PDB file of C-alpha atoms in Angstrom:
ATOM      1  CA  UNK A 518       0.000   0.000   0.000  1.00  0.00           C
ATOM      2  CA  UNK A 519       1.389   3.382  -0.961  1.00  0.00           C
ATOM      3  CA  UNK A 520       2.002   5.995   1.720  1.00  0.00           C
ATOM      4  CA  UNK A 521       1.908   8.795  -0.838  1.00  0.00           C
ATOM      5  CA  UNK A 522      -0.603  11.506   0.087  1.00  0.00           C
ATOM      6  CA  UNK A 523      -3.596  12.107  -2.129  1.00  0.00           C
ATOM      7  CA  UNK A 524      -2.950  15.025  -4.442  1.00  0.00           C
ATOM      8  CA  UNK A 525      -5.437  17.833  -4.992  1.00  0.00           C
ATOM      9  CA  UNK A 526      -5.428  19.887  -8.174  1.00  0.00           C
ATOM     10  CA  UNK A 527      -5.474  23.606  -7.424  1.00  0.00           C
ATOM     11  CA  UNK A 528      -5.916  26.428  -9.882  1.00  0.00           C
ATOM     12  CA  UNK A 529      -5.576  30.169  -9.612  1.00  0.00           C
ATOM     13  CA  UNK A 530      -5.192  33.425 -11.471  1.00  0.00           C
ATOM     14  CA  UNK A 531      -4.613  37.120 -11.276  1.00  0.00           C
ATOM     15  CA  UNK A 532      -7.877  39.033 -11.000  1.00  0.00           C
ATOM     16  CA  UNK A 533      -8.218  39.999 -14.661  1.00  0.00           C
ATOM     17  CA  UNK A 534      -7.368  36.456 -15.802  1.00  0.00           C
ATOM     18  CA  UNK A 535      -4.352  37.341 -17.946  1.00  0.00           C
ATOM     19  CA  UNK A 536      -2.276  34.819 -15.969  1.00  0.00           C
ATOM     20  CA  UNK A 537      -3.647  31.441 -14.890  1.00  0.00           C
ATOM     21  CA  UNK A 538      -1.943  28.453 -13.340  1.00  0.00           C
ATOM     22  CA  UNK A 539      -2.493  25.015 -11.860  1.00  0.00           C
ATOM     23  CA  UNK A 540      -0.566  22.664  -9.605  1.00  0.00           C
ATOM     24  CA  UNK A 541      -1.094  19.414  -7.758  1.00  0.00           C
ATOM     25  CA  UNK A 542      -0.210  19.073  -4.094  1.00  0.00           C
ATOM     26  CA  UNK A 543      -1.426  17.459  -0.888  1.00  0.00           C
ATOM     27  CA  UNK A 544      -4.407  19.303   0.585  1.00  0.00           C
ATOM     28  CA  UNK A 545      -3.301  22.735   1.756  1.00  0.00           C
ATOM     29  CA  UNK A 546      -3.788  22.907   5.502  1.00  0.00           C
ATOM     30  CA  UNK A 547      -1.531  25.824   6.383  1.00  0.00           C
ATOM     31  CA  UNK A 548       0.122  28.944   4.995  1.00  0.00           C
ATOM     32  CA  UNK A 549       3.265  30.888   5.779  1.00  0.00           C
ATOM     33  CA  UNK A 550       3.753  34.593   6.398  1.00  0.00           C
ATOM     34  CA  UNK A 551       6.574  37.088   6.784  1.00  0.00           C
ATOM     35  CA  UNK A 552       6.705  40.548   8.335  1.00  0.00           C
ATOM     36  CA  UNK A 553       9.207  42.063   5.916  1.00  0.00           C
ATOM     37  CA  UNK A 554       8.306  45.332   4.220  1.00  0.00           C
ATOM     38  CA  UNK A 555       6.775  43.937   1.036  1.00  0.00           C
ATOM     39  CA  UNK A 556       5.087  40.900   2.597  1.00  0.00           C
ATOM     40  CA  UNK A 557       3.384  43.190   5.112  1.00  0.00           C
ATOM     41  CA  UNK A 558       2.184  45.669   2.483  1.00  0.00           C
ATOM     42  CA  UNK A 559       0.891  42.865   0.231  1.00  0.00           C
ATOM     43  CA  UNK A 560      -0.366  40.632   3.075  1.00  0.00           C
ATOM     44  CA  UNK A 561       1.158  37.604   1.367  1.00  0.00           C
ATOM     45  CA  UNK A 562       0.088  34.136   2.479  1.00  0.00           C
ATOM     46  CA  UNK A 563       2.738  31.848   1.069  1.00  0.00           C
ATOM     47  CA  UNK A 564       2.767  28.319  -0.256  1.00  0.00           C
ATOM     48  CA  UNK A 565       5.557  26.545  -2.108  1.00  0.00           C
ATOM     49  CA  UNK A 566       4.173  24.223  -4.803  1.00  0.00           C
ATOM     50  CA  UNK A 567       6.586  21.972  -6.670  1.00  0.00           C
ATOM     51  CA  UNK A 568       4.286  21.145  -9.574  1.00  0.00           C
ATOM     52  CA  UNK A 569       3.498  24.682 -10.772  1.00  0.00           C
ATOM     53  CA  UNK A 570       2.268  25.106 -14.338  1.00  0.00           C
ATOM     54  CA  UNK A 571       1.254  28.321 -16.097  1.00  0.00           C
ATOM     55  CA  UNK A 572      -1.714  27.493 -18.351  1.00  0.00           C
ATOM     56  CA  UNK A 573      -2.387  31.018 -19.597  1.00  0.00           C
ATOM     57  CA  UNK A 574       0.223  33.718 -19.915  1.00  0.00           C
ATOM     58  CA  UNK A 575       3.891  33.501 -19.043  1.00  0.00           C
ATOM     59  CA  UNK A 576       5.702  34.180 -15.770  1.00  0.00           C
ATOM     60  CA  UNK A 577       8.316  36.347 -17.466  1.00  0.00           C
ATOM     61  CA  UNK A 578       6.309  38.126 -20.169  1.00  0.00           C
ATOM     62  CA  UNK A 579       2.749  38.388 -18.812  1.00  0.00           C
ATOM     63  CA  UNK A 580       3.744  39.238 -15.257  1.00  0.00           C
ATOM     64  CA  UNK A 581       5.911  42.191 -14.317  1.00  0.00           C
ATOM     65  CA  UNK A 582       8.955  41.810 -12.071  1.00  0.00           C
ATOM     66  CA  UNK A 583       9.879  43.889  -9.046  1.00  0.00           C
ATOM     67  CA  UNK A 584      13.159  43.485  -7.192  1.00  0.00           C
ATOM     68  CA  UNK A 585      14.697  45.436  -4.340  1.00  0.00           C
ATOM     69  CA  UNK A 586      17.448  45.324  -1.693  1.00  0.00           C
ATOM     70  CA  UNK A 587      19.912  42.612  -2.802  1.00  0.00           C
ATOM     71  CA  UNK A 588      17.700  41.817  -5.821  1.00  0.00           C
ATOM     72  CA  UNK A 589      17.765  38.104  -5.084  1.00  0.00           C
ATOM     73  CA  UNK A 590      14.007  37.560  -5.391  1.00  0.00           C
ATOM     74  CA  UNK A 591      11.660  38.492  -8.212  1.00  0.00           C
ATOM     75  CA  UNK A 592       8.179  39.529  -7.086  1.00  0.00           C
ATOM     76  CA  UNK A 593       5.780  38.964  -9.977  1.00  0.00           C
ATOM     77  CA  UNK A 594       2.534  40.899 -10.398  1.00  0.00           C
ATOM     78  CA  UNK A 595       0.023  41.464 -13.180  1.00  0.00           C
ATOM     79  CA  UNK A 596       0.531  44.922 -14.728  1.00  0.00           C
ATOM     80  CA  UNK A 597      -3.173  45.129 -15.643  1.00  0.00           C
ATOM     81  CA  UNK A 598      -4.948  44.277 -12.372  1.00  0.00           C
ATOM     82  CA  UNK A 599      -2.042  44.494  -9.928  1.00  0.00           C
ATOM     83  CA  UNK A 600      -2.422  41.009  -8.452  1.00  0.00           C
ATOM     84  CA  UNK A 601       0.840  39.922  -6.814  1.00  0.00           C
ATOM     85  CA  UNK A 602       0.891  36.282  -7.865  1.00  0.00           C
ATOM     86  CA  UNK A 603       4.235  34.793  -6.920  1.00  0.00           C
ATOM     87  CA  UNK A 604       7.897  35.258  -6.160  1.00  0.00           C
ATOM     88  CA  UNK A 605      10.759  33.472  -7.837  1.00  0.00           C
ATOM     89  CA  UNK A 606      13.133  32.409  -5.079  1.00  0.00           C
ATOM     90  CA  UNK A 607      16.942  32.414  -5.630  1.00  0.00           C
ATOM     91  CA  UNK A 608      17.082  28.613  -5.909  1.00  0.00           C
ATOM     92  CA  UNK A 609      14.627  28.799  -8.813  1.00  0.00           C
ATOM     93  CA  UNK A 610      11.601  27.553  -6.893  1.00  0.00           C
ATOM     94  CA  UNK A 611       8.262  29.346  -6.688  1.00  0.00           C
ATOM     95  CA  UNK A 612       6.732  31.027  -3.681  1.00  0.00           C
ATOM     96  CA  UNK A 613       3.024  31.339  -4.476  1.00  0.00           C
ATOM     97  CA  UNK A 614       0.630  33.857  -2.986  1.00  0.00           C
ATOM     98  CA  UNK A 615      -2.142  31.452  -1.958  1.00  0.00           C
ATOM     99  CA  UNK A 616      -4.636  34.320  -1.976  1.00  0.00           C
ATOM    100  CA  UNK A 617      -4.682  33.937  -5.766  1.00  0.00           C
ATOM    101  CA  UNK A 618      -6.184  30.436  -5.687  1.00  0.00           C
ATOM    102  CA  UNK A 619      -9.646  29.879  -7.113  1.00  0.00           C
ATOM    103  CA  UNK A 620     -12.237  28.266  -4.798  1.00  0.00           C
ATOM    104  CA  UNK A 621      -9.835  28.224  -1.859  1.00  0.00           C
ATOM    105  CA  UNK A 622      -9.810  30.624   1.086  1.00  0.00           C
ATOM    106  CA  UNK A 623      -6.208  31.051   2.185  1.00  0.00           C
ATOM    107  CA  UNK A 624      -7.335  32.964   5.268  1.00  0.00           C
ATOM    108  CA  UNK A 625      -9.369  29.978   6.503  1.00  0.00           C
ATOM    109  CA  UNK A 626      -6.350  27.784   7.253  1.00  0.00           C
ATOM    110  CA  UNK A 627      -3.796  28.417  10.005  1.00  0.00           C
ATOM    111  CA  UNK A 628      -0.624  30.387   9.446  1.00  0.00           C
ATOM    112  CA  UNK A 629       1.883  27.683  10.332  1.00  0.00           C
ATOM    113  CA  UNK A 630       4.861  29.967  10.729  1.00  0.00           C
ATOM    114  CA  UNK A 631       5.614  33.652  10.557  1.00  0.00           C
ATOM    115  CA  UNK A 632       9.088  34.948   9.838  1.00  0.00           C
ATOM    116  CA  UNK A 633       9.071  37.677  12.467  1.00  0.00           C
ATOM    117  CA  UNK A 634      12.694  38.423  11.625  1.00  0.00           C
ATOM    118  CA  UNK A 635      11.874  39.396   8.051  1.00  0.00           C
ATOM    119  CA  UNK A 636      11.681  43.105   8.849  1.00  0.00           C
ATOM    120  CA  UNK A 637      15.094  43.052  10.541  1.00  0.00           C
ATOM    121  CA  UNK A 638      17.030  41.310   7.780  1.00  0.00           C
ATOM    122  CA  UNK A 639      19.779  43.287   6.095  1.00  0.00           C
ATOM    123  CA  UNK A 640      19.692  45.436   4.130  1.00  0.00           C
ATOM    124  CA  UNK A 641      16.930  47.150   6.076  1.00  0.00           C
ATOM    125  CA  UNK A 642      14.024  48.643   4.158  1.00  0.00           C
ATOM    126  CA  UNK A 643      14.447  52.359   3.579  1.00  0.00           C
ATOM    127  CA  UNK A 644      11.148  54.170   3.990  1.00  0.00           C
ATOM    128  CA  UNK A 645      10.446  56.534   1.067  1.00  0.00           C
ATOM    129  CA  UNK A 646      10.682  60.279   1.528  1.00  0.00           C
ATOM    130  CA  UNK A 647       7.616  61.765   3.252  1.00  0.00           C
ATOM    131  CA  UNK A 648       5.129  63.971   1.470  1.00  0.00           C
ATOM    132  CA  UNK A 649       5.456  67.574   2.618  1.00  0.00           C
ATOM    133  CA  UNK A 650       2.258  69.120   3.905  1.00  0.00           C
ATOM    134  CA  UNK A 651       1.878  72.830   4.548  1.00  0.00           C
ATOM    135  CA  UNK A 652      -0.235  74.351   7.321  1.00  0.00           C
ATOM    136  CA  UNK A 653      -1.179  71.244   9.290  1.00  0.00           C
ATOM    137  CA  UNK A 654      -4.176  72.056  11.528  1.00  0.00           C
ATOM    138  CA  UNK A 655      -3.571  71.900  15.264  1.00  0.00           C
ATOM    139  CA  UNK A 656      -4.341  68.489  16.734  1.00  0.00           C
ATOM    140  CA  UNK A 657      -3.918  66.715  13.400  1.00  0.00           C
ATOM    141  CA  UNK A 658      -1.875  63.512  13.169  1.00  0.00           C
ATOM    142  CA  UNK A 659       0.041  63.160   9.909  1.00  0.00           C
ATOM    143  CA  UNK A 660       0.574  59.588   8.727  1.00  0.00           C
ATOM    144  CA  UNK A 661       2.987  58.984   5.866  1.00  0.00           C
ATOM    145  CA  UNK A 662       2.437  56.092   3.493  1.00  0.00           C
ATOM    146  CA  UNK A 663       3.532  54.708   0.168  1.00  0.00           C
ATOM    147  CA  UNK A 664       3.764  51.753  -2.120  1.00  0.00           C
ATOM    148  CA  UNK A 665       6.921  49.699  -1.555  1.00  0.00           C
ATOM    149  CA  UNK A 666       9.225  51.372  -4.075  1.00  0.00           C
ATOM    150  CA  UNK A 667       8.112  54.898  -3.167  1.00  0.00           C
ATOM    151  CA  UNK A 668       6.869  55.910  -6.609  1.00  0.00           C
ATOM    152  CA  UNK A 669       3.407  56.552  -5.102  1.00  0.00           C
ATOM    153  CA  UNK A 670       3.356  58.327  -1.737  1.00  0.00           C
ATOM    154  CA  UNK A 671       0.820  60.086   0.426  1.00  0.00           C
ATOM    155  CA  UNK A 672       0.252  61.988   3.638  1.00  0.00           C
ATOM    156  CA  UNK A 673      -2.946  61.294   5.554  1.00  0.00           C
ATOM    157  CA  UNK A 674      -4.092  64.077   7.873  1.00  0.00           C
ATOM    158  CA  UNK A 675      -6.085  62.321  10.573  1.00  0.00           C
ATOM    159  CA  UNK A 676      -8.092  63.867  13.368  1.00  0.00           C
ATOM    160  CA  UNK A 677      -7.374  60.794  15.503  1.00  0.00           C
ATOM    161  CA  UNK A 678      -5.374  57.586  15.368  1.00  0.00           C
ATOM    162  CA  UNK A 679      -7.030  54.811  13.339  1.00  0.00           C
ATOM    163  CA  UNK A 680      -8.533  52.154  15.588  1.00  0.00           C
ATOM    164  CA  UNK A 681     -10.194  49.897  13.039  1.00  0.00           C
ATOM    165  CA  UNK A 682     -10.059  48.836   9.412  1.00  0.00           C
ATOM    166  CA  UNK A 683     -12.193  46.792   7.034  1.00  0.00           C
ATOM    167  CA  UNK A 684     -11.194  43.569   5.306  1.00  0.00           C
ATOM    168  CA  UNK A 685     -13.430  42.515   2.419  1.00  0.00           C
ATOM    169  CA  UNK A 686     -13.589  38.971   1.049  1.00  0.00           C
ATOM    170  CA  UNK A 687     -14.502  39.988  -2.501  1.00  0.00           C
ATOM    171  CA  UNK A 688     -12.436  38.622  -5.363  1.00  0.00           C
ATOM    172  CA  UNK A 689     -10.035  41.548  -5.560  1.00  0.00           C
ATOM    173  CA  UNK A 690      -9.695  42.667  -1.930  1.00  0.00           C
ATOM    174  CA  UNK A 691      -9.046  39.089  -0.818  1.00  0.00           C
ATOM    175  CA  UNK A 692      -6.360  38.620  -3.465  1.00  0.00           C
ATOM    176  CA  UNK A 693      -4.573  41.773  -2.403  1.00  0.00           C
ATOM    177  CA  UNK A 694      -4.993  41.369   1.352  1.00  0.00           C
ATOM    178  CA  UNK A 695      -6.149  44.948   1.722  1.00  0.00           C
ATOM    179  CA  UNK A 696      -7.191  46.526   5.025  1.00  0.00           C
ATOM    180  CA  UNK A 697      -9.307  49.570   4.200  1.00  0.00           C
ATOM    181  CA  UNK A 698      -9.998  52.847   5.914  1.00  0.00           C
ATOM    182  CA  UNK A 699     -12.169  55.511   4.260  1.00  0.00           C
ATOM    183  CA  UNK A 700     -10.880  59.051   4.812  1.00  0.00           C
ATOM    184  CA  UNK A 701     -12.400  62.130   3.191  1.00  0.00           C
ATOM    185  CA  UNK A 702     -10.522  62.977  -0.006  1.00  0.00           C
ATOM    186  CA  UNK A 703      -9.198  66.393   1.175  1.00  0.00           C
ATOM    187  CA  UNK A 704      -7.389  64.700   4.086  1.00  0.00           C
ATOM    188  CA  UNK A 705      -5.086  62.659   1.814  1.00  0.00           C
ATOM    189  CA  UNK A 706      -2.326  64.350  -0.189  1.00  0.00           C
ATOM    190  CA  UNK A 707      -0.815  62.158  -2.914  1.00  0.00           C
ATOM    191  CA  UNK A 708       2.421  62.418  -4.861  1.00  0.00           C
ATOM    192  CA  UNK A 709       3.465  60.280  -7.809  1.00  0.00           C
ATOM    193  CA  UNK A 710       0.006  59.546  -9.171  1.00  0.00           C
ATOM    194  CA  UNK A 711       1.522  59.284 -12.642  1.00  0.00           C
ATOM    195  CA  UNK A 712       2.875  55.913 -11.431  1.00  0.00           C
ATOM    196  CA  UNK A 713      -0.536  54.770 -10.177  1.00  0.00           C
ATOM    197  CA  UNK A 714      -2.397  52.277 -12.373  1.00  0.00           C
ATOM    198  CA  UNK A 715      -6.174  52.195 -11.890  1.00  0.00           C
ATOM    199  CA  UNK A 716      -8.042  48.949 -12.513  1.00  0.00           C
ATOM    200  CA  UNK A 717     -11.812  48.677 -12.732  1.00  0.00           C
ATOM    201  CA  UNK A 718     -14.135  45.727 -13.160  1.00  0.00           C
ATOM    202  CA  UNK A 719     -17.754  44.644 -12.600  1.00  0.00           C
ATOM    203  CA  UNK A 720     -19.724  47.888 -12.095  1.00  0.00           C
ATOM    204  CA  UNK A 721     -16.592  49.863 -13.034  1.00  0.00           C
ATOM    205  CA  UNK A 722     -17.037  52.764 -10.643  1.00  0.00           C
ATOM    206  CA  UNK A 723     -14.581  51.402  -8.098  1.00  0.00           C
ATOM    207  CA  UNK A 724     -11.062  52.052  -9.334  1.00  0.00           C
ATOM    208  CA  UNK A 725      -8.379  50.045  -7.554  1.00  0.00           C
ATOM    209  CA  UNK A 726      -5.105  51.955  -7.669  1.00  0.00           C
ATOM    210  CA  UNK A 727      -1.770  50.158  -7.496  1.00  0.00           C
ATOM    211  CA  UNK A 728       1.818  51.151  -8.182  1.00  0.00           C
ATOM    212  CA  UNK A 729       2.874  50.239 -11.703  1.00  0.00           C
ATOM    213  CA  UNK A 730       6.453  49.708 -10.527  1.00  0.00           C
ATOM    214  CA  UNK A 731       6.098  47.469  -7.454  1.00  0.00           C
ATOM    215  CA  UNK A 732       2.450  46.357  -7.652  1.00  0.00           C
ATOM    216  CA  UNK A 733       1.411  47.437  -4.146  1.00  0.00           C
ATOM    217  CA  UNK A 734      -2.227  48.529  -3.867  1.00  0.00           C
ATOM    218  CA  UNK A 735      -2.483  51.950  -2.293  1.00  0.00           C
ATOM    219  CA  UNK A 736      -5.997  53.286  -2.715  1.00  0.00           C
ATOM    220  CA  UNK A 737      -9.465  52.853  -4.150  1.00  0.00           C
ATOM    221  CA  UNK A 738     -11.214  55.734  -5.896  1.00  0.00           C
ATOM    222  CA  UNK A 739     -14.976  55.889  -6.276  1.00  0.00           C
ATOM    223  CA  UNK A 740     -16.151  57.356  -9.595  1.00  0.00           C
ATOM    224  CA  UNK A 741     -19.795  57.599  -8.581  1.00  0.00           C
ATOM    225  CA  UNK A 742     -21.869  60.502  -7.350  1.00  0.00           C
ATOM    226  CA  UNK A 743     -22.366  60.274  -3.605  1.00  0.00           C
ATOM    227  CA  UNK A 744     -19.325  58.036  -3.193  1.00  0.00           C
ATOM    228  CA  UNK A 745     -16.567  60.265  -4.549  1.00  0.00           C
ATOM    229  CA  UNK A 746     -16.052  62.284  -1.362  1.00  0.00           C
ATOM    230  CA  UNK A 747     -13.899  59.531   0.139  1.00  0.00           C
ATOM    231  CA  UNK A 748     -10.993  57.301  -0.764  1.00  0.00           C
ATOM    232  CA  UNK A 749     -10.464  53.733   0.202  1.00  0.00           C
ATOM    233  CA  UNK A 750      -6.938  53.806   1.659  1.00  0.00           C
ATOM    234  CA  UNK A 751      -4.973  50.615   2.246  1.00  0.00           C
ATOM    235  CA  UNK A 752      -3.763  51.094   5.794  1.00  0.00           C
ATOM    236  CA  UNK A 753      -1.079  48.455   5.218  1.00  0.00           C
ATOM    237  CA  UNK A 754       0.772  51.028   3.137  1.00  0.00           C
ATOM    238  CA  UNK A 755       1.336  53.401   6.058  1.00  0.00           C
ATOM    239  CA  UNK A 756       5.014  53.695   6.934  1.00  0.00           C
ATOM    240  CA  UNK A 757       4.900  53.648  10.700  1.00  0.00           C
ATOM    241  CA  UNK A 758       2.504  54.698  13.409  1.00  0.00           C
ATOM    242  CA  UNK A 759      -0.065  52.006  12.617  1.00  0.00           C
ATOM    243  CA  UNK A 760       0.120  48.214  12.621  1.00  0.00           C
ATOM    244  CA  UNK A 761      -2.803  46.225  11.251  1.00  0.00           C
ATOM    245  CA  UNK A 762      -2.336  43.632  13.997  1.00  0.00           C
ATOM    246  CA  UNK A 763      -3.268  46.282  16.584  1.00  0.00           C
ATOM    247  CA  UNK A 764      -6.528  47.315  14.904  1.00  0.00           C
ATOM    248  CA  UNK A 765     -10.067  46.049  15.214  1.00  0.00           C
ATOM    249  CA  UNK A 766     -10.800  44.396  11.875  1.00  0.00           C
ATOM    250  CA  UNK A 767     -14.339  44.595  10.532  1.00  0.00           C
ATOM    251  CA  UNK A 768     -15.246  41.870   8.037  1.00  0.00           C
ATOM    252  CA  UNK A 769     -17.232  42.739   4.911  1.00  0.00           C
ATOM    253  CA  UNK A 770     -18.875  39.991   2.859  1.00  0.00           C
ATOM    254  CA  UNK A 771     -18.208  41.584  -0.513  1.00  0.00           C
ATOM    255  CA  UNK A 772     -18.083  38.141  -2.085  1.00  0.00           C
ATOM    256  CA  UNK A 773     -21.873  37.945  -1.735  1.00  0.00           C
ATOM    257  CA  UNK A 774     -22.471  41.111  -3.765  1.00  0.00           C
ATOM    258  CA  UNK A 775     -23.567  40.902  -7.384  1.00  0.00           C
ATOM    259  CA  UNK A 776     -22.392  40.569 -10.059  1.00  0.00           C
ATOM    260  CA  UNK A 777     -20.545  37.430  -8.992  1.00  0.00           C
ATOM    261  CA  UNK A 778     -16.876  37.222  -9.960  1.00  0.00           C
ATOM    262  CA  UNK A 779     -16.105  34.824 -12.787  1.00  0.00           C
ATOM    263  CA  UNK A 780     -12.459  33.977 -13.433  1.00  0.00           C
ATOM    264  CA  UNK A 781     -13.347  32.276 -16.699  1.00  0.00           C
ATOM    265  CA  UNK A 782     -12.143  28.805 -15.839  1.00  0.00           C
TER     266      UNK A 782
END
């Protein structure tokens, strides 16, 4: 009798469907996390499949690469929808963002291990230059934030420290691991918006904005009357002063909203 575990076929894709993949592996019962600068901003939940096969698109031509620090790892994201799909590890193996799997909730299984030393590994992450804000009102707290590479930056002028954020389980928010807050538009000052790529789908009035250089999702803009007075701001992109782990997280069942997401499998 064979002791080999039963293999499950998994499939996944970036949100727009330009890149699709499959692999076979024992049932996924755990994920892995890291607290380094890019893993935190992207909320990666890692898996390491050995039987990875791209069935639509190509890792090197469909996906865009982002490297930093010692440039030993290639982070691959879709330049159309901004989904961070995988990382090519120095030994040639694949680290897969399990949030990109179809019909599998990566947040529903335990995080088996967290590399809490990721943020302290050399060379240390250099926080991008802050956005200068003139005439800050008395009592205002200024939070600086950015994508990972610093091409898109912002200053958020808050009347009080954030205490809660919203995590949505819809097809795009789940993939990107976003924790939202919703400040009024005049309280956020952006720089580098020429590097921001906006992606829209379904009803097309929600525009997800991500950095075209590093792929980190920074904001959501609402192109609809009555909604356009606020931004959705990914609080994971704040560079200090706030840690998502310290916030009350409100869960939103965006997955139940129509129209239902169809990845086209």
